[in-house]
Every structure is written in structure tokens, then in C-alpha cells.
Coordinates of C-alpha atoms and ligand atoms in Angstrom, one line a residue:
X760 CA -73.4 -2.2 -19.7
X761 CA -77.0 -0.9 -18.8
X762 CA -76.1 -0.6 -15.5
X763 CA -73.1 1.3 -16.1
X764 CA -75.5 3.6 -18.2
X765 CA -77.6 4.0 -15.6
X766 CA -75.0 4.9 -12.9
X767 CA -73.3 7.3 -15.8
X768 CA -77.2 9.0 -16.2
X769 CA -77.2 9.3 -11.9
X770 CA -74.0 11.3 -11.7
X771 CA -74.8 13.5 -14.6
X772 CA -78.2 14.3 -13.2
X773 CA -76.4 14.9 -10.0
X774 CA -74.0 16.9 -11.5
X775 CA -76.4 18.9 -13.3
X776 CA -78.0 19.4 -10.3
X777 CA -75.3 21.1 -8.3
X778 CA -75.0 23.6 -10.9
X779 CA -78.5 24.1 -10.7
X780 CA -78.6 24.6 -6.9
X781 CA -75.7 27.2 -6.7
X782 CA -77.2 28.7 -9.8
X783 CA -80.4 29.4 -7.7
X784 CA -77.9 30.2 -4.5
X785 CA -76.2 33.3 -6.8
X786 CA -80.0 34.7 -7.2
X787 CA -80.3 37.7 -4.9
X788 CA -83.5 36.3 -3.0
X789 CA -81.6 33.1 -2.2
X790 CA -78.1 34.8 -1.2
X791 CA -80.0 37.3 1.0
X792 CA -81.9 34.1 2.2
X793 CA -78.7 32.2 3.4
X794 CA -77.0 35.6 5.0
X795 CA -80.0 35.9 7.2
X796 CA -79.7 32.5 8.0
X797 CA -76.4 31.0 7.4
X798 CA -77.2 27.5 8.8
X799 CA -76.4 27.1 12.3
X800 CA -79.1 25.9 14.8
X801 CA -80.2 29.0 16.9
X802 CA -78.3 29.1 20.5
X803 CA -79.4 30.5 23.8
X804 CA -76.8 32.3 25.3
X805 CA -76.6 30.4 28.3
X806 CA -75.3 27.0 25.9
X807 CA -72.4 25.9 27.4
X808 CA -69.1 25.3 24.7
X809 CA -67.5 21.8 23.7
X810 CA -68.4 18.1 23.9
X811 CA -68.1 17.4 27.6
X812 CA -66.3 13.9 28.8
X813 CA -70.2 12.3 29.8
X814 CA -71.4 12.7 26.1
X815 CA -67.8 11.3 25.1
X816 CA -68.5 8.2 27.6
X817 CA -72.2 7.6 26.5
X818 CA -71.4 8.0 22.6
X819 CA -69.1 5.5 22.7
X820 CA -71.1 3.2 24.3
X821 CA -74.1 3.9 22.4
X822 CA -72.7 3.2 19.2
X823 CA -71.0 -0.1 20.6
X824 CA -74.3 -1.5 21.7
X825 CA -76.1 -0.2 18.5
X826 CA -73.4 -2.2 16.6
X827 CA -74.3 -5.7 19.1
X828 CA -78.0 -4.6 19.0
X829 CA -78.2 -4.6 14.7
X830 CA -76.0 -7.7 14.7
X831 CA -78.3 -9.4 17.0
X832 CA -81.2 -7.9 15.4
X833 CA -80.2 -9.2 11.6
X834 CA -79.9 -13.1 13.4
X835 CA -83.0 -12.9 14.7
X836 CA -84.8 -11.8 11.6
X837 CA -82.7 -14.5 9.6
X838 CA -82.8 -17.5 12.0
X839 CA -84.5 -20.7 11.0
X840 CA -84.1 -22.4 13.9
X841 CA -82.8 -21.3 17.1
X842 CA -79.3 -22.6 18.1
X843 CA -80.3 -22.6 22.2
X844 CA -83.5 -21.6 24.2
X845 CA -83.9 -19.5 27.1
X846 CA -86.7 -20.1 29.5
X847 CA -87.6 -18.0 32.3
X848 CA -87.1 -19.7 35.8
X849 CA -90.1 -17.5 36.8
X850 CA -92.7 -17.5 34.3
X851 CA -92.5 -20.9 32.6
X852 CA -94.3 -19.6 29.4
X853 CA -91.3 -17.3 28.6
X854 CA -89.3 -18.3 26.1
X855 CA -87.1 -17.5 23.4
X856 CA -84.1 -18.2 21.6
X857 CA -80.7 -17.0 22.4
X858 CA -79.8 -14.3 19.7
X859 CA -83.2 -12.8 20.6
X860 CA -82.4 -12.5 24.3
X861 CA -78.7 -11.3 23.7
X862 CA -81.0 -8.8 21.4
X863 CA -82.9 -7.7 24.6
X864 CA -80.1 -7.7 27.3
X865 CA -78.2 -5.6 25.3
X866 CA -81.4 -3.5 24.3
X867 CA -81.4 -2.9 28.6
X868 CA -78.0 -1.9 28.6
X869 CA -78.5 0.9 25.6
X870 CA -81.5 1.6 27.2
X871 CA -79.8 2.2 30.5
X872 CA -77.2 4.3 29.2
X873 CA -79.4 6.5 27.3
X874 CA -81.1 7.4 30.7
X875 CA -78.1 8.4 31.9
X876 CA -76.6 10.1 28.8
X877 CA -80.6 12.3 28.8
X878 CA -80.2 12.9 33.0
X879 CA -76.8 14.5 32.3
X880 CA -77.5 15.7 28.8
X881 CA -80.4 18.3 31.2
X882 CA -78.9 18.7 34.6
X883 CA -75.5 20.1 32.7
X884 CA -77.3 22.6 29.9
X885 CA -75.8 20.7 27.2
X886 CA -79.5 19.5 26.2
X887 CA -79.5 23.3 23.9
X888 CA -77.2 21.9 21.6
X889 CA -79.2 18.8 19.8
X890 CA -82.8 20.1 21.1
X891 CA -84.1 23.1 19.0
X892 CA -84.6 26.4 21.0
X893 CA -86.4 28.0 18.1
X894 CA -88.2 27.8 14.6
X895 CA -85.8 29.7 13.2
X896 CA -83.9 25.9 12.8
X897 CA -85.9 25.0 9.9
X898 CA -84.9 27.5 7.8
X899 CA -81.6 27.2 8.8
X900 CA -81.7 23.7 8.4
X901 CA -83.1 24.3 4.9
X902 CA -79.6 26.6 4.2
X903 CA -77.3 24.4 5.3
X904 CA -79.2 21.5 2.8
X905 CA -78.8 24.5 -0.3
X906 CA -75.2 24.2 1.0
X907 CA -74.5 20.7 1.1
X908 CA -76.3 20.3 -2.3
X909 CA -74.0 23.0 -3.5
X910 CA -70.8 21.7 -2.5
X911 CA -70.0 24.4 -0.7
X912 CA -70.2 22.8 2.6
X913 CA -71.5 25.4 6.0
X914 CA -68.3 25.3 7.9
X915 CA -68.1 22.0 10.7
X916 CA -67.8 23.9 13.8
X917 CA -69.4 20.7 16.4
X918 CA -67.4 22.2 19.4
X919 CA -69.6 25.6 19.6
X920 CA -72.4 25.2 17.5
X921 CA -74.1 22.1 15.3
X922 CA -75.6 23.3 12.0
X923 CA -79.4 23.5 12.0
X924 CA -79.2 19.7 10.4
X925 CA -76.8 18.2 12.3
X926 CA -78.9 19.3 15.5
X927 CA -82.6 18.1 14.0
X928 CA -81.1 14.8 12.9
X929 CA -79.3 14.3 16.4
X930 CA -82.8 15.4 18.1
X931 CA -84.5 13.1 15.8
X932 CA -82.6 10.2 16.6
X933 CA -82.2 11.0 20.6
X934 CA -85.7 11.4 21.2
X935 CA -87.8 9.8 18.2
X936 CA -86.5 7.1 16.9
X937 CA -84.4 5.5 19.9
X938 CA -88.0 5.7 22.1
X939 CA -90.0 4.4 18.9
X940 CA -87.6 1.5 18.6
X941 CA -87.7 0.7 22.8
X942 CA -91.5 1.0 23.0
X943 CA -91.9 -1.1 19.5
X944 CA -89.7 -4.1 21.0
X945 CA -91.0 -4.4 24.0
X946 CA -94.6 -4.4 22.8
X947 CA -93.0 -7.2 20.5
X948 CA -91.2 -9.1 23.7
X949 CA -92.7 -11.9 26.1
X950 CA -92.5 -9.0 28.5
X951 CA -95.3 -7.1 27.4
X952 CA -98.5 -7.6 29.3
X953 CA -101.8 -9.7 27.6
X954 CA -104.9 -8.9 27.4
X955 CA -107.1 -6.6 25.2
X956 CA -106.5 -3.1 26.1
X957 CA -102.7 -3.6 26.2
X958 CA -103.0 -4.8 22.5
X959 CA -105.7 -1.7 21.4
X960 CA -102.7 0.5 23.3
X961 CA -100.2 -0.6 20.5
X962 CA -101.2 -4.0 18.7
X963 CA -98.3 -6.1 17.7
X964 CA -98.9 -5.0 14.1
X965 CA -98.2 -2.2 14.0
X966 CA -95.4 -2.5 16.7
X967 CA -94.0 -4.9 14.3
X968 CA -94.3 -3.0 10.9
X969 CA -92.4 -0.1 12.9
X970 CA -89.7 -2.1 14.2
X971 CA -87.7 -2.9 11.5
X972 CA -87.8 1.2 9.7
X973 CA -86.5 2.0 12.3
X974 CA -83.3 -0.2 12.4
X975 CA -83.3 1.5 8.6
X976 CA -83.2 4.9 10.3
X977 CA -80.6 4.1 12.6
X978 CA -78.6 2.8 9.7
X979 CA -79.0 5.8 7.6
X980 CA -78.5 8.3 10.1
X981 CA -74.9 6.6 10.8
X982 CA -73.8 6.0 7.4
X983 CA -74.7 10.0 7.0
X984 CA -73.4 11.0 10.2
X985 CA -70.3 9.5 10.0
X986 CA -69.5 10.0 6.3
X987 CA -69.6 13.7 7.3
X988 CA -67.7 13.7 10.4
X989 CA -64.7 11.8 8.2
X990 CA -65.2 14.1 5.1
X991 CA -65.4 17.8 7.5
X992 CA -61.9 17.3 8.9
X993 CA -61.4 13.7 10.0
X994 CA -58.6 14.5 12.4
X995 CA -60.5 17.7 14.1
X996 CA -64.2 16.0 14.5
X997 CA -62.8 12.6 16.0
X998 CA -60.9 14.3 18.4
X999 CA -63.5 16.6 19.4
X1000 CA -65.9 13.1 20.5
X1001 CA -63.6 10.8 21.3
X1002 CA -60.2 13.2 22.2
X1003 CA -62.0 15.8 24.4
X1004 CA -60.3 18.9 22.8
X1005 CA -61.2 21.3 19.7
X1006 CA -57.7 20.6 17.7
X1007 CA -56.4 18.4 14.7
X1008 CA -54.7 15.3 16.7
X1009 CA -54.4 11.8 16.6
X1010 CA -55.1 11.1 20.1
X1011 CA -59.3 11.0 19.1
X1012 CA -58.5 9.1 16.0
X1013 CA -56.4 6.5 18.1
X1014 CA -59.3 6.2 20.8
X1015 CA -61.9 5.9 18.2
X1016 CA -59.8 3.2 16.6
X1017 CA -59.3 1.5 19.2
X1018 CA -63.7 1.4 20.2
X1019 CA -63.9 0.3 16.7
X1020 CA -62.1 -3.1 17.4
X1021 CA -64.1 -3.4 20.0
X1022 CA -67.2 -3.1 18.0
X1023 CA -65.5 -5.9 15.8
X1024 CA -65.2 -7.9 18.6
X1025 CA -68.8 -7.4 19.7
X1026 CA -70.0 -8.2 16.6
X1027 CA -68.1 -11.7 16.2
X1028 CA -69.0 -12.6 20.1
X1029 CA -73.3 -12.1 19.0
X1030 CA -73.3 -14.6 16.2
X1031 CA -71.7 -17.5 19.0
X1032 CA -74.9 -18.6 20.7
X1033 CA -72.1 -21.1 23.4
X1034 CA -71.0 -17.6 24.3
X1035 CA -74.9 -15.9 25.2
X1036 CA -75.4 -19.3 26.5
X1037 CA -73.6 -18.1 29.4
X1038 CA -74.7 -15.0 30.8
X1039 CA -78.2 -15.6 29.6
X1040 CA -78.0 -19.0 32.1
X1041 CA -77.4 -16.4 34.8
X1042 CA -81.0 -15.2 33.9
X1043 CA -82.9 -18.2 33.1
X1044 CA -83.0 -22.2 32.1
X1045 CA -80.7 -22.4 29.3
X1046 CA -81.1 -25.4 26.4
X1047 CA -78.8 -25.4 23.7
X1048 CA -80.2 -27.2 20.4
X1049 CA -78.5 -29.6 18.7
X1050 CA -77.4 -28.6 15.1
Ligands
LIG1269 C1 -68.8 5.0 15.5 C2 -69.0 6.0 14.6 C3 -69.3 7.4 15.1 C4 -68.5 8.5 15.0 C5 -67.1 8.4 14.4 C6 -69.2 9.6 15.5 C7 -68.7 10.9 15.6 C8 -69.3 12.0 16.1 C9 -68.7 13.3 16.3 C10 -67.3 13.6 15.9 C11 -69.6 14.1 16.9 C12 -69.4 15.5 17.3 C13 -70.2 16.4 16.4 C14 -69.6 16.8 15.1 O1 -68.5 17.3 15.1 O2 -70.2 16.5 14.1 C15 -70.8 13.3 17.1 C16 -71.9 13.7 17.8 C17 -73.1 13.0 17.9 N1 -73.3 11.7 17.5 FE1 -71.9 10.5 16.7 N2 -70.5 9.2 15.8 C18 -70.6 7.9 15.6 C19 -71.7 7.1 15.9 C20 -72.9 7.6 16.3 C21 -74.1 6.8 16.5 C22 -74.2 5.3 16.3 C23 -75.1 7.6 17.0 C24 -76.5 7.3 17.4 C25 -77.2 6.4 16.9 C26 -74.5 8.9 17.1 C27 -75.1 10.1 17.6 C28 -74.5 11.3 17.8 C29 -75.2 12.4 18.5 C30 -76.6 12.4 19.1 C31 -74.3 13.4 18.6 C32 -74.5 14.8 19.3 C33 -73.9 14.6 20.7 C34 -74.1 15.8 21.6 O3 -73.4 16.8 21.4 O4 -74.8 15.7 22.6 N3 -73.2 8.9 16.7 N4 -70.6 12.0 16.7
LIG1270 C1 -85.3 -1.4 24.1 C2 -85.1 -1.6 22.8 C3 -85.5 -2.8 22.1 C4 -86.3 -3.9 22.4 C5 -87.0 -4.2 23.7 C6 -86.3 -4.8 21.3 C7 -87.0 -6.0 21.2 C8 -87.1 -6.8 20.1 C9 -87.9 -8.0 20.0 C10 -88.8 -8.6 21.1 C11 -87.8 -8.5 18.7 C12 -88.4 -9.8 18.2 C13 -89.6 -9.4 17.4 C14 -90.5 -10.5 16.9 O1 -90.5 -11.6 17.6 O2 -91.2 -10.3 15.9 C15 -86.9 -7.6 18.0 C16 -86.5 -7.8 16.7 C17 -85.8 -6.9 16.0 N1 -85.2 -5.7 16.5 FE1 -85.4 -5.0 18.4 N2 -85.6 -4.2 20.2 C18 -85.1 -3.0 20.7 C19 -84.3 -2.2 20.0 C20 -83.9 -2.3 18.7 C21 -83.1 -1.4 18.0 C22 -82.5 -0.1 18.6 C23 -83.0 -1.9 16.8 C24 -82.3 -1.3 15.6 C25 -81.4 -0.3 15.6 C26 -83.7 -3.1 16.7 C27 -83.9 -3.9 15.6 C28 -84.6 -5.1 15.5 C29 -84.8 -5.8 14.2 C30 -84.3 -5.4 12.9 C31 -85.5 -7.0 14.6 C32 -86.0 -8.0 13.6 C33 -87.4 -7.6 13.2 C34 -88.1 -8.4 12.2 O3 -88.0 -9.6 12.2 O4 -88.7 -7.8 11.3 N3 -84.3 -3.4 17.9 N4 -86.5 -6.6 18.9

């Protein structure tokens, strides 16, 4: 019953809210504020148009290795005892359990393809669409929040132009939080060199109070990201990433079915450690524990 109160007291306050927000947005400051900046991120005019087939490729992959690298992630956090070691045929002193190094061979192939994914994102002038090209985002980016609060959503145009929002988040997530996460796990791997200075450089600590926030970011940022792309014209968005073309279809919605049974499947093959066991013995001594 409290809790029910409590929810009830959240969506009134929310409510409430709203009205306040396009109460303030009716003010003449604030609607001659969001006519001189309506919300998009600033463009050079050199930006090429549309969502070209490499950032198709690389998205898809991202997020299927994301979904293997959190479910990989949550096992080692959770694990006990490990159900198989690996130990390096080269260094005998490196060691660790399976879900860990399924964790890091997938972490090299998400790593790999986000090379690849920032190469082309530069050599093919796509790079102005989720980097900021001027200061002028953050005040866009603070319309297009008055906008969302108000539930009058800035229109979803993510074939010509991201919002000033969508752009900082997909900057902040490109280039800040995936590097934070690859430099935090490796200082936290076998692989990173001993020795005094290497700790002062980043000591595990810290590495390891970083780590996990950031998984926490990742999570967030997806939940948001793709509860907007399914509520701002489901059909349209999806087929824009995953369809290659700027029209309502089902073709994108098909394709992006069809990579989310894959991420199913991805996510059921990390939990079976007789399955890492394999590829993992292609890397290193293998010993699976008995349970
Ligand atoms: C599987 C669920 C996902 C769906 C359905 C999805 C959908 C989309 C769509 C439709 C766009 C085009 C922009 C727009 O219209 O808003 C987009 C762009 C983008 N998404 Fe996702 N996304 C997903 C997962 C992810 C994940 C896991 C990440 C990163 C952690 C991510 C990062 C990005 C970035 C950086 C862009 C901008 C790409 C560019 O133009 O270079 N997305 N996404
Ligand atoms: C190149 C990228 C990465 C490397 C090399 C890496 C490496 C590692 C290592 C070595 C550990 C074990 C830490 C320990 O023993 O205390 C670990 C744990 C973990 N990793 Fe990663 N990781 C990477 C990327 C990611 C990403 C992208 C995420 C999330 C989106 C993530 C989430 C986690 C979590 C939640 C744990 C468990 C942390 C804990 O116990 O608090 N990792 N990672």
C-alpha cells in the first residue's frame, strides 16, 4: 500500500512537473530561447547525409558484443568458484577463470571493432555527426532536454541531423566511457605490467572503483537510447540503422530482429563455461573444475 503511495506521489510530481516546464516554455525569454536554438547539434556544412552501411556493420556488432561482454561481466562479479581455469602456456603465472577470459576475448573483439568503426567514422567525414563542432551544442542540448521534459518531443530526424543530446550522449559513450572501461580492465587484467610506476600510473583502486560505473553507464545509456529510438517512430529509426534507408519499413525491423536472437543466443552460450572451454584451449592450458 505504501509503495503504491509512493509510486502514486512520483507520477504526480512528475506530472506536475511537465506542466511546470511548458509553463516556463510559454514565457517569452524561454520561447525566444528555443527558436534561437531549436535543439539540433550544430553541423558543418561539409557533414555528409544518412547512416552509412560501415556504422550499420559496427553498431550491430557493438551492441552484440556489449550484450556477451555485460553477461560475462555479471558472472564474473557473481562467481564463487570458477567452473574451469585458464593458464597461459607462456607466462605460467597467468591465470584465470573461464567467464573472466571469455570477458576479455570478447573485450578484444569490441575493442577491435571500435578501431575500425573510429578509422572509418574519420576518413569518411561522418565523425561531425556524434562529435560536437561547436558550443553552441550545449544550449541546444539544454532545449531539446526543456523539450523532452515537456512532452513535446524535438522532432527525430537521425538521418540528417542528431539533436544536440543525442550527439553528446553518443560522443560521450564513443570516446569516454568505452576508453575509460578498456583502460580500467586492462589495468585490472594479468596483462598489465608490475611494478611501482605502472601502479602510481593508474593503481588498481581506483581502476577497480571505475570499472563497474561504467558498466552502469553503458546500461543507462542503452535503456535511454533505445527506449527513444522505439517511442520516435519505431519503424522509421530501425530502418534507418539496421535497413540503410530514411523510410517507415519492416525490412530494419526484421534485421534488427533477427541480431536480437543472436544476442539471445550469445548470451545463453557465456554462462556454459564446456563451451569457452574451447576456444579459450586454443589460447592457453585449459582445466575444467569439478562441480
Ligand atoms: C540493440 C539495440 C539498439 C538499437 C535498436 C539502436 C538503434 C539505433 C538507431 C536507430 C540509431 C540511429 C540514430 C537515431 O535515429 O536515433 C542509433 C545510433 C547510434 N547508436 Fe544505437 N541502438 C542500439 C544499441 C546501441 C548500443 C549498445 C550502443 C553503444 C553502447 C549504441 C550506440 C549508438 C551510437 C554511437 C549511434 C550513433 C551512430 C552514428 O551515427 O555514428 N547503440 N542506434
Ligand atoms: C577492453 C575492455 C575491457 C577489459 C580489458 C576488461 C577487463 C576486465 C577484468 C580484468 C575484470 C576483472 C576485474 C577483477 O578481477 O577485479 C573485469 C571485470 C568486469 N568488467 Fe570488464 N573489461 C573490459 C570492458 C568492460 C566493459 C565494456 C564492461 C561493461 C559494459 C565491463 C564490465 C565489467 C564488470 C561489471 C566487471 C566486474 C567488476 C567487479 O567485480 O566489480 N568490462 N573486466
Amino acid at each position: 500500500m505504501a509503495s503504491l503511495f509512493v509510486v502514486a506521489a512520483i507520477v504526480l510530481v512528475c506530472w506536475c512537473g511537465v506542466f511546470v516546464v511548458r509553463g516556463l516554455l510559454s514565457t517569452d525569454e524561454l520561447s525566444a530561447f528555443l527558436t534561437r536554438f531549436p535543439g539540433d547539434a550544430p553541423q558543418l556544412a561539409s557533414t555528409p547525409d544518412g547512416i552509412p552501411a560501415f556504422v550499420s556493420w559496427t553498431h550491430f556488432l557493438n551492441a552484440f558484443f556489449l550484450v556477451m561482454i555485460v553477461r560475462t561481466a555479471l558472472r564474473v562479479r557473481g562467481e564463487k568458484r570458477a567452473g574451469g581455469l585458464w593458464t597461459s602456456t607462456r607466462v605460467k603465472k597467468r591465470r584465470m577463470s573461464l567467464a573472466l577470459w571469455a570477458h576479455i576475448a570478447v573485450d578484444v573483439l569490441w575493442l577491435a571493432n571500435g578501431v575500425v568503426f573510429v578509422v572509418l567514422l574519420f576518413t569518411s567525414g561522418h565523425w561531425a555527426r556524434i562529435v560536437p563542432v561547436s558550443w553552441e551544442v550545449f544550449p541546444n542540448a539544454l532545449s531539446a532536454l526543456l523539450q523532452y521534459l515537456s512532452l513535446d518531443w524535438p522532432t527525430h530526424r537521425g538521418w540528417v541531423n542528431y539533436n544536440a543530446l543525442q550527439q553528446l550522449s553518443y560522443f560521450a559513450i564513443v570516446f569516454i566511457a568505452s576508453p575509460i572501461a578498456a583502460v580500467t580492465g586492462y589495468r585490472l587484467s594479468t596483462f598489465y605490467p608490475k611494478g611501482p610506476a605502472w601502479q602510481r600510473a593508474l593503481p588498481d583502486t581506483l581502476a577497480k572503483k571505475l570499472h563497474f560505473p561504467t558498466m552502469l553507464f553503458f546500461v543507462a545509456f542503452v535503456i535511454a537510447h533505445v527506449g527513444l529510438v522505439f517511442t520516435t517512430g519505431i519503424l522509421r529509426n530501425l530502418n534507418t540503422m539496421y535497413g540503410g534507408a530514411d523510410r517507415v519499413s519492416w525490412v530494419g525491423f526484421a534485421v534488427f530482429a533477427a541480431t536480437v536472437v543472436l544476442m539471445i543466443i550469445g548470451w545463453r552460450t557465456a554462462r556454459r563455461d564446456d563451451w569457452i572451454a574451447k576456444p579459450a584451449s586454443w589460447t592457453g592450458d585449459v582445466r575444467m573444475m569439478r562441480k
